[in-house]
Structure formats: structure tokens, C-alpha cells
PDB file of C-alpha atoms in Angstrom:
ATOM      1  CA  GLU A 206     -17.366   6.291  21.447  1.00 81.00           C
ATOM      2  CA  ALA A 207     -17.464   9.710  19.795  1.00 81.00           C
ATOM      3  CA  GLN A 208     -17.389   9.280  16.056  1.00 94.00           C
ATOM      4  CA  VAL A 209     -18.439  10.354  12.595  1.00 97.00           C
ATOM      5  CA  THR A 210     -19.825   7.433  10.610  1.00 97.00           C
ATOM      6  CA  GLN A 211     -20.039   7.358   6.832  1.00 98.00           C
ATOM      7  CA  ASN A 212     -21.770   4.752   4.703  1.00 98.00           C
ATOM      8  CA  PRO A 213     -20.985   3.129   2.407  1.00 97.00           C
ATOM      9  CA  ARG A 214     -17.205   2.975   2.689  1.00 97.00           C
ATOM     10  CA  TYR A 215     -16.834   1.886  -0.906  1.00 97.00           C
ATOM     11  CA  LEU A 216     -19.203   2.108  -3.866  1.00 97.00           C
ATOM     12  CA  ILE A 217     -18.874   1.406  -7.561  1.00 97.00           C
ATOM     13  CA  THR A 218     -21.817   2.578  -9.625  1.00 96.00           C
ATOM     14  CA  VAL A 219     -22.731   3.829 -13.073  1.00 96.00           C
ATOM     15  CA  THR A 220     -23.322   7.250 -14.556  1.00 97.00           C
ATOM     16  CA  GLY A 221     -26.746   8.701 -13.848  1.00 96.00           C
ATOM     17  CA  LYS A 222     -27.807   6.351 -11.065  1.00 97.00           C
ATOM     18  CA  LYS A 223     -28.751   8.454  -8.040  1.00 97.00           C
ATOM     19  CA  LEU A 224     -26.853   7.689  -4.876  1.00 97.00           C
ATOM     20  CA  THR A 225     -26.700   8.919  -1.297  1.00 98.00           C
ATOM     21  CA  VAL A 226     -23.752   8.786   1.064  1.00 98.00           C
ATOM     22  CA  THR A 227     -24.874   8.989   4.657  1.00 98.00           C
ATOM     23  CA  CYS A 228     -23.024  10.752   7.467  1.00 98.00           C
ATOM     24  CA  SER A 229     -23.961  10.577  11.112  1.00 98.00           C
ATOM     25  CA  GLN A 230     -22.277  11.977  14.230  1.00 97.00           C
ATOM     26  CA  ASN A 231     -23.017  11.145  17.855  1.00 96.00           C
ATOM     27  CA  MET A 232     -21.379  14.194  19.471  1.00 93.00           C
ATOM     28  CA  ASN A 233     -24.279  16.667  19.222  1.00 93.00           C
ATOM     29  CA  HIS A 234     -22.159  18.829  16.940  1.00 93.00           C
ATOM     30  CA  GLU A 235     -23.686  21.894  15.298  1.00 92.00           C
ATOM     31  CA  TYR A 236     -21.381  22.049  12.287  1.00 92.00           C
ATOM     32  CA  MET A 237     -21.084  19.376   9.606  1.00 95.00           C
ATOM     33  CA  SER A 238     -19.305  19.382   6.280  1.00 95.00           C
ATOM     34  CA  TRP A 239     -18.523  17.296   3.208  1.00 97.00           C
ATOM     35  CA  TYR A 240     -15.172  17.227   1.407  1.00 96.00           C
ATOM     36  CA  ARG A 241     -13.824  15.466  -1.614  1.00 97.00           C
ATOM     37  CA  GLN A 242     -10.196  14.545  -2.030  1.00 95.00           C
ATOM     38  CA  ASP A 243      -8.492  14.051  -5.371  1.00 94.00           C
ATOM     39  CA  PRO A 244      -4.796  13.383  -6.065  1.00 89.00           C
ATOM     40  CA  GLY A 245      -2.740  16.560  -5.931  1.00 83.00           C
ATOM     41  CA  LEU A 246      -5.708  18.743  -4.963  1.00 84.00           C
ATOM     42  CA  GLY A 247      -5.978  18.142  -1.226  1.00 86.00           C
ATOM     43  CA  LEU A 248      -9.378  18.325   0.425  1.00 91.00           C
ATOM     44  CA  ARG A 249     -11.970  20.570  -1.137  1.00 93.00           C
ATOM     45  CA  GLN A 250     -15.162  21.491   0.628  1.00 94.00           C
ATOM     46  CA  ILE A 251     -18.423  20.594  -1.122  1.00 97.00           C
ATOM     47  CA  TYR A 252     -21.119  21.781   1.294  1.00 97.00           C
ATOM     48  CA  TYR A 253     -21.341  22.639   4.937  1.00 95.00           C
ATOM     49  CA  SER A 254     -24.047  23.170   7.527  1.00 95.00           C
ATOM     50  CA  MET A 255     -23.810  25.461  10.531  1.00 91.00           C
ATOM     51  CA  ASN A 256     -26.883  23.894  12.161  1.00 92.00           C
ATOM     52  CA  VAL A 257     -30.180  22.148  11.446  1.00 94.00           C
ATOM     53  CA  GLU A 258     -31.885  23.432   8.280  1.00 93.00           C
ATOM     54  CA  VAL A 259     -28.902  25.678   7.467  1.00 93.00           C
ATOM     55  CA  THR A 260     -26.678  24.615   4.578  1.00 97.00           C
ATOM     56  CA  ASP A 261     -24.209  26.515   2.383  1.00 95.00           C
ATOM     57  CA  LYS A 262     -22.080  25.835  -0.645  1.00 96.00           C
ATOM     58  CA  GLY A 263     -18.404  25.200  -0.282  1.00 94.00           C
ATOM     59  CA  ASP A 264     -15.836  25.477  -3.057  1.00 92.00           C
ATOM     60  CA  VAL A 265     -17.035  22.633  -5.287  1.00 96.00           C
ATOM     61  CA  PRO A 266     -20.829  22.199  -4.848  1.00 98.00           C
ATOM     62  CA  GLU A 267     -21.779  21.480  -8.487  1.00 97.00           C
ATOM     63  CA  GLY A 268     -23.473  18.132  -8.942  1.00 97.00           C
ATOM     64  CA  TYR A 269     -24.163  17.600  -5.234  1.00 98.00           C
ATOM     65  CA  LYS A 270     -27.044  18.177  -2.836  1.00 98.00           C
ATOM     66  CA  VAL A 271     -27.221  17.979   0.933  1.00 98.00           C
ATOM     67  CA  SER A 272     -29.852  18.237   3.630  1.00 96.00           C
ATOM     68  CA  ARG A 273     -29.754  18.793   7.390  1.00 97.00           C
ATOM     69  CA  LYS A 274     -33.128  17.821   8.755  1.00 97.00           C
ATOM     70  CA  GLU A 275     -31.739  16.677  12.076  1.00 96.00           C
ATOM     71  CA  LYS A 276     -28.600  17.542  13.948  1.00 96.00           C
ATOM     72  CA  ARG A 277     -26.849  14.202  13.753  1.00 97.00           C
ATOM     73  CA  ASN A 278     -27.255  13.454  10.034  1.00 98.00           C
ATOM     74  CA  PHE A 279     -25.888  15.190   6.945  1.00 98.00           C
ATOM     75  CA  PRO A 280     -26.377  13.058   3.804  1.00 98.00           C
ATOM     76  CA  LEU A 281     -24.602  13.827   0.525  1.00 98.00           C
ATOM     77  CA  ILE A 282     -26.746  13.239  -2.530  1.00 98.00           C
ATOM     78  CA  LEU A 283     -25.549  12.761  -6.093  1.00 98.00           C
ATOM     79  CA  GLU A 284     -28.693  13.048  -8.210  1.00 96.00           C
ATOM     80  CA  SER A 285     -27.021  12.107 -11.489  1.00 97.00           C
ATOM     81  CA  PRO A 286     -23.455  10.974 -10.814  1.00 97.00           C
ATOM     82  CA  SER A 287     -20.813  11.425 -13.480  1.00 97.00           C
ATOM     83  CA  PRO A 288     -17.286   9.988 -13.799  1.00 97.00           C
ATOM     84  CA  ASN A 289     -15.700  13.281 -12.675  1.00 97.00           C
ATOM     85  CA  GLN A 290     -17.296  12.704  -9.280  1.00 98.00           C
ATOM     86  CA  THR A 291     -15.139   9.652  -8.740  1.00 98.00           C
ATOM     87  CA  SER A 292     -13.279  10.584  -5.600  1.00 98.00           C
ATOM     88  CA  LEU A 293     -12.628   9.960  -1.923  1.00 97.00           C
ATOM     89  CA  TYR A 294     -15.245  11.710   0.205  1.00 98.00           C
ATOM     90  CA  PHE A 295     -15.015  12.751   3.840  1.00 98.00           C
ATOM     91  CA  CYS A 296     -17.669  13.963   6.221  1.00 97.00           C
ATOM     92  CA  ALA A 297     -16.643  16.068   9.214  1.00 96.00           C
ATOM     93  CA  SER A 298     -18.325  17.611  12.226  1.00 95.00           C
ATOM     94  CA  SER A 299     -17.442  20.183  14.841  1.00 92.00           C
ATOM     95  CA  LEU A 300     -19.110  21.402  17.995  1.00 88.00           C
ATOM     96  CA  ARG A 301     -19.126  24.906  16.543  1.00 76.00           C
ATOM     97  CA  MET A 302     -17.148  26.818  13.951  1.00 68.00           C
ATOM     98  CA  VAL A 303     -17.621  30.468  14.844  1.00 65.00           C
ATOM     99  CA  GLY A 304     -16.724  32.673  17.749  1.00 59.00           C
ATOM    100  CA  PRO A 305     -13.925  32.239  20.286  1.00 54.00           C
ATOM    101  CA  LEU A 306     -15.022  28.756  21.277  1.00 57.00           C
ATOM    102  CA  HIS A 307     -14.967  27.157  17.883  1.00 63.00           C
ATOM    103  CA  GLN A 308     -13.640  23.650  17.883  1.00 80.00           C
ATOM    104  CA  PRO A 309     -11.650  21.405  15.532  1.00 86.00           C
ATOM    105  CA  GLN A 310     -13.330  19.094  13.077  1.00 91.00           C
ATOM    106  CA  HIS A 311     -13.719  15.352  13.548  1.00 94.00           C
ATOM    107  CA  PHE A 312     -13.567  13.367  10.332  1.00 95.00           C
ATOM    108  CA  GLY A 313     -15.159  10.135   9.221  1.00 97.00           C
ATOM    109  CA  ASP A 314     -13.151   7.285   7.688  1.00 96.00           C
ATOM    110  CA  GLY A 315     -14.037   8.236   4.139  1.00 97.00           C
ATOM    111  CA  THR A 316     -16.132   6.892   1.272  1.00 98.00           C
ATOM    112  CA  ARG A 317     -14.455   5.881  -1.947  1.00 97.00           C
ATOM    113  CA  LEU A 318     -16.811   6.389  -4.882  1.00 98.00           C
ATOM    114  CA  SER A 319     -16.174   5.133  -8.392  1.00 98.00           C
ATOM    115  CA  ILE A 320     -18.569   6.304 -11.099  1.00 98.00           C
ATOM    116  CA  LEU A 321     -18.241   4.320 -14.317  1.00 96.00           C
TER     117      LEU A 321
ATOM    118  CA  ASP B 464      -9.680  35.155   1.754  1.00 58.00           C
ATOM    119  CA  ALA B 465      -7.035  33.581   4.015  1.00 63.00           C
ATOM    120  CA  LYS B 466      -4.838  31.120   2.175  1.00 85.00           C
ATOM    121  CA  THR B 467      -1.929  29.026   3.377  1.00 91.00           C
ATOM    122  CA  THR B 468       1.344  28.050   1.724  1.00 93.00           C
ATOM    123  CA  GLN B 469       3.243  24.950   2.800  1.00 95.00           C
ATOM    124  CA  PRO B 470       6.229  23.093   1.337  1.00 96.00           C
ATOM    125  CA  THR B 471       5.184  20.123  -0.742  1.00 95.00           C
ATOM    126  CA  SER B 472       7.353  17.627   1.097  1.00 97.00           C
ATOM    127  CA  MET B 473       9.872  17.274   3.904  1.00 98.00           C
ATOM    128  CA  ASP B 474      12.010  14.531   5.386  1.00 97.00           C
ATOM    129  CA  CYS B 475      12.951  14.052   9.013  1.00 97.00           C
ATOM    130  CA  ALA B 476      15.147  11.541  10.816  1.00 97.00           C
ATOM    131  CA  GLU B 477      13.453   9.342  13.377  1.00 97.00           C
ATOM    132  CA  GLY B 478      13.887  10.739  16.879  1.00 97.00           C
ATOM    133  CA  ARG B 479      14.645  14.238  15.689  1.00 97.00           C
ATOM    134  CA  ALA B 480      12.315  17.217  15.812  1.00 97.00           C
ATOM    135  CA  ALA B 481      10.194  17.836  12.735  1.00 98.00           C
ATOM    136  CA  ASN B 482       9.509  21.500  12.042  1.00 98.00           C
ATOM    137  CA  LEU B 483       6.764  22.112   9.506  1.00 98.00           C
ATOM    138  CA  PRO B 484       6.319  25.715   8.338  1.00 97.00           C
ATOM    139  CA  CYS B 485       3.176  27.402   7.117  1.00 96.00           C
ATOM    140  CA  ASN B 486       2.725  30.829   5.622  1.00 95.00           C
ATOM    141  CA  HIS B 487      -0.619  32.572   6.121  1.00 93.00           C
ATOM    142  CA  SER B 488       0.175  36.201   5.398  1.00 92.00           C
ATOM    143  CA  THR B 489      -3.472  37.175   4.706  1.00 89.00           C
ATOM    144  CA  ILE B 490      -4.846  35.818   7.957  1.00 90.00           C
ATOM    145  CA  SER B 491      -7.512  37.924   9.650  1.00 86.00           C
ATOM    146  CA  GLY B 492      -7.315  39.031  13.257  1.00 83.00           C
ATOM    147  CA  ASN B 493      -9.903  36.555  14.505  1.00 84.00           C
ATOM    148  CA  GLU B 494      -8.880  33.532  12.442  1.00 87.00           C
ATOM    149  CA  TYR B 495      -7.306  30.592  14.193  1.00 90.00           C
ATOM    150  CA  VAL B 496      -4.476  28.486  12.796  1.00 92.00           C
ATOM    151  CA  TYR B 497      -5.334  24.776  12.764  1.00 93.00           C
ATOM    152  CA  TRP B 498      -3.091  21.826  12.002  1.00 95.00           C
ATOM    153  CA  TYR B 499      -4.343  18.408  10.926  1.00 95.00           C
ATOM    154  CA  ARG B 500      -2.618  15.371   9.556  1.00 97.00           C
ATOM    155  CA  GLN B 501      -3.729  12.566   7.278  1.00 96.00           C
ATOM    156  CA  ILE B 502      -2.143   9.141   7.320  1.00 95.00           C
ATOM    157  CA  HIS B 503      -2.597   7.314   4.017  1.00 90.00           C
ATOM    158  CA  SER B 504      -6.232   7.819   3.008  1.00 89.00           C
ATOM    159  CA  GLN B 505      -7.669   7.905   6.502  1.00 94.00           C
ATOM    160  CA  GLY B 506      -9.760  10.843   7.677  1.00 95.00           C
ATOM    161  CA  PRO B 507      -7.683  13.861   8.724  1.00 95.00           C
ATOM    162  CA  GLN B 508      -6.806  13.966  12.394  1.00 95.00           C
ATOM    163  CA  TYR B 509      -6.756  17.176  14.432  1.00 93.00           C
ATOM    164  CA  ILE B 510      -3.370  18.017  15.975  1.00 95.00           C
ATOM    165  CA  ILE B 511      -3.413  21.499  17.479  1.00 94.00           C
ATOM    166  CA  HIS B 512      -4.711  25.030  16.997  1.00 92.00           C
ATOM    167  CA  GLY B 513      -3.917  28.540  18.172  1.00 92.00           C
ATOM    168  CA  LEU B 514      -4.767  32.203  17.741  1.00 91.00           C
ATOM    169  CA  LYS B 515      -1.655  34.178  18.639  1.00 90.00           C
ATOM    170  CA  ASN B 516      -0.006  32.490  21.583  1.00 86.00           C
ATOM    171  CA  ASN B 517       2.233  29.463  21.236  1.00 93.00           C
ATOM    172  CA  GLU B 518       0.458  26.244  22.106  1.00 94.00           C
ATOM    173  CA  THR B 519       1.562  22.793  23.188  1.00 96.00           C
ATOM    174  CA  ASN B 520      -0.285  19.541  23.675  1.00 94.00           C
ATOM    175  CA  GLU B 521       0.632  15.887  23.915  1.00 94.00           C
ATOM    176  CA  MET B 522       1.119  15.623  20.161  1.00 94.00           C
ATOM    177  CA  ALA B 523       2.923  18.785  19.129  1.00 97.00           C
ATOM    178  CA  SER B 524       3.801  22.430  19.661  1.00 98.00           C
ATOM    179  CA  LEU B 525       2.578  25.341  17.586  1.00 97.00           C
ATOM    180  CA  ILE B 526       4.663  28.465  17.232  1.00 97.00           C
ATOM    181  CA  ILE B 527       2.895  31.485  15.732  1.00 96.00           C
ATOM    182  CA  THR B 528       4.918  34.554  14.778  1.00 96.00           C
ATOM    183  CA  GLU B 529       4.074  37.825  16.444  1.00 94.00           C
ATOM    184  CA  ASP B 530       2.635  39.266  13.230  1.00 94.00           C
ATOM    185  CA  ARG B 531       0.631  36.003  12.771  1.00 94.00           C
ATOM    186  CA  LYS B 532       1.699  35.720   9.149  1.00 94.00           C
ATOM    187  CA  SER B 533       3.339  32.356   9.631  1.00 96.00           C
ATOM    188  CA  SER B 534       3.481  29.432  12.009  1.00 96.00           C
ATOM    189  CA  THR B 535       5.497  26.282  12.630  1.00 97.00           C
ATOM    190  CA  LEU B 536       4.261  22.925  13.805  1.00 98.00           C
ATOM    191  CA  ILE B 537       6.860  21.071  15.845  1.00 98.00           C
ATOM    192  CA  LEU B 538       6.813  17.324  16.421  1.00 98.00           C
ATOM    193  CA  PRO B 539       9.482  17.107  19.112  1.00 97.00           C
ATOM    194  CA  HIS B 540      10.588  13.498  18.597  1.00 96.00           C
ATOM    195  CA  ALA B 541       9.342  12.251  15.252  1.00 97.00           C
ATOM    196  CA  THR B 542       8.583   8.547  14.868  1.00 97.00           C
ATOM    197  CA  LEU B 543       7.922   6.474  11.758  1.00 97.00           C
ATOM    198  CA  ARG B 544       4.212   6.648  12.592  1.00 96.00           C
ATOM    199  CA  ASP B 545       4.324  10.435  12.127  1.00 97.00           C
ATOM    200  CA  THR B 546       4.796   9.940   8.383  1.00 98.00           C
ATOM    201  CA  ALA B 547       1.726  11.671   6.951  1.00 97.00           C
ATOM    202  CA  VAL B 548       0.438  14.704   5.062  1.00 96.00           C
ATOM    203  CA  TYR B 549       0.186  17.710   7.369  1.00 97.00           C
ATOM    204  CA  TYR B 550      -2.324  20.457   6.682  1.00 95.00           C
ATOM    205  CA  CYS B 551      -2.248  23.993   8.002  1.00 94.00           C
ATOM    206  CA  ILE B 552      -5.576  25.815   7.652  1.00 91.00           C
ATOM    207  CA  VAL B 553      -6.813  29.210   8.726  1.00 89.00           C
ATOM    208  CA  ARG B 554     -10.179  29.287   7.101  1.00 77.00           C
ATOM    209  CA  ARG B 555     -12.973  26.806   7.642  1.00 75.00           C
ATOM    210  CA  GLY B 556     -12.980  24.314   4.811  1.00 76.00           C
ATOM    211  CA  ARG B 557      -9.792  25.427   3.042  1.00 83.00           C
ATOM    212  CA  PHE B 558      -7.267  22.604   3.371  1.00 86.00           C
ATOM    213  CA  GLY B 559      -4.862  22.996   0.480  1.00 83.00           C
ATOM    214  CA  ALA B 560      -2.441  20.248  -0.537  1.00 86.00           C
ATOM    215  CA  GLY B 561      -0.419  20.124   2.707  1.00 93.00           C
ATOM    216  CA  THR B 562       3.143  18.952   3.393  1.00 96.00           C
ATOM    217  CA  ARG B 563       4.053  15.310   2.989  1.00 96.00           C
ATOM    218  CA  LEU B 564       6.354  14.508   5.921  1.00 98.00           C
ATOM    219  CA  THR B 565       8.436  11.352   5.644  1.00 98.00           C
ATOM    220  CA  VAL B 566      10.159  10.195   8.810  1.00 98.00           C
ATOM    221  CA  LYS B 567      13.155   8.021   7.986  1.00 97.00           C
ATOM    222  CA  PRO B 568      14.917   5.478  10.218  1.00 96.00           C
TER     223      PRO B 568
END
């Protein structure tokens, strides 16, 4: 089954303790992206990757890191989490996002992070 | 930088057509219009997309004005399960707050 898998689904942790949220897709998609969703603000893009070893900042990249060492995985890293990073996070992937053949995004089920 | 404007909320009677508008007056010539929806806190689900022609699939129809400055998503026979937040986007990564559609019995 084609899917985007995020782990963990839920996490409660404390300020300053490094954490990684994994994202994996099995559709051989080139494009992957991370979003956060907060009440009243919709989805805001954190980072995206057009392909392996290519990553770019989205609208709200501060406090986050990403890597794209292989096509299927796009982990989101919080080196020193703070309470303002408490949010619902979504990973998404798309076959491609440029040119006339660009395709819609497929989203994971979300990761709810609480930073105390 | 293409931005979209959508009403905050809308209601629709079950079985009737739901027409959700979106304004994207700064859209560029090669930017597509995409519609997604999000039910509760699940991951957004793709509905439909188009460039300048009207489009229809098994879920919905998309009507894009000739000048491409606005579009309308049409759910022809809304059901209670269509209650969700609907997002219109024209630029990769820019989702906005969307329209909360409530389908009522």
C-alpha cells in the first residue's frame, strides 16, 4: 500500500532533549516536505526537499533540521526543543513538484509533539 | 508570491451541492490550483487540481475562472462525511487556514 509513515505518532518530552521524527515513503517520490499545524494558523511549511541531498527552508524553519540522505526518508530533527514547538506535524511526499507533470502531495497521519 | 483567500466557514445541507470559493488573484501563469481537505486532525487529503480548464473527478469538480484569479470547488451531493476543512493552494507549501465546511442533516 502506498503510504507516508511518520513515527512516533505522539510524543511528550522536555525542553532541550533532542528528538527526531522519522518520515518514510514507499512511492519513490522525489519531493518531501514537513509542515506544522497550529490552531488558527493552518499548515505552515518547515522544510522541503526536491530530491536526495537537496533541502530548502520553508516558511518556519527556525529550530528545525532535516536531512535527505536517501530518497525514501526525510527525518525532522529538533536539536533543542522548546515549548513553542509543541504542535501537530505532518510529513508529505509527491512524485514531483515542478513542471507540467507535478503531482499532488500525499500526507502522513501526523505526529503530535508536546514539549514541556 | 501567490496567496489564496477563502471564507473561514460555510454550511451546507446534506444532499445539496457545496460550492467552496477561493480567490487567487496573484496566481502566476504556470501555477496550478490544488484543493485538499482535512478531516479532524488527520493528514490532508488531495481532492483535485487544475491549471485553466475545469476539471472533474470522482470526488469533486473544479471551476477556474477564465482570468484564473478565482476558482470554486464543487461537491455535487454533500454528505455528513464531507464535513472538513478545505484548503485551496496555488503555491507549493502555502496552505493558509482554509474553509471549515459543515454539512448538516
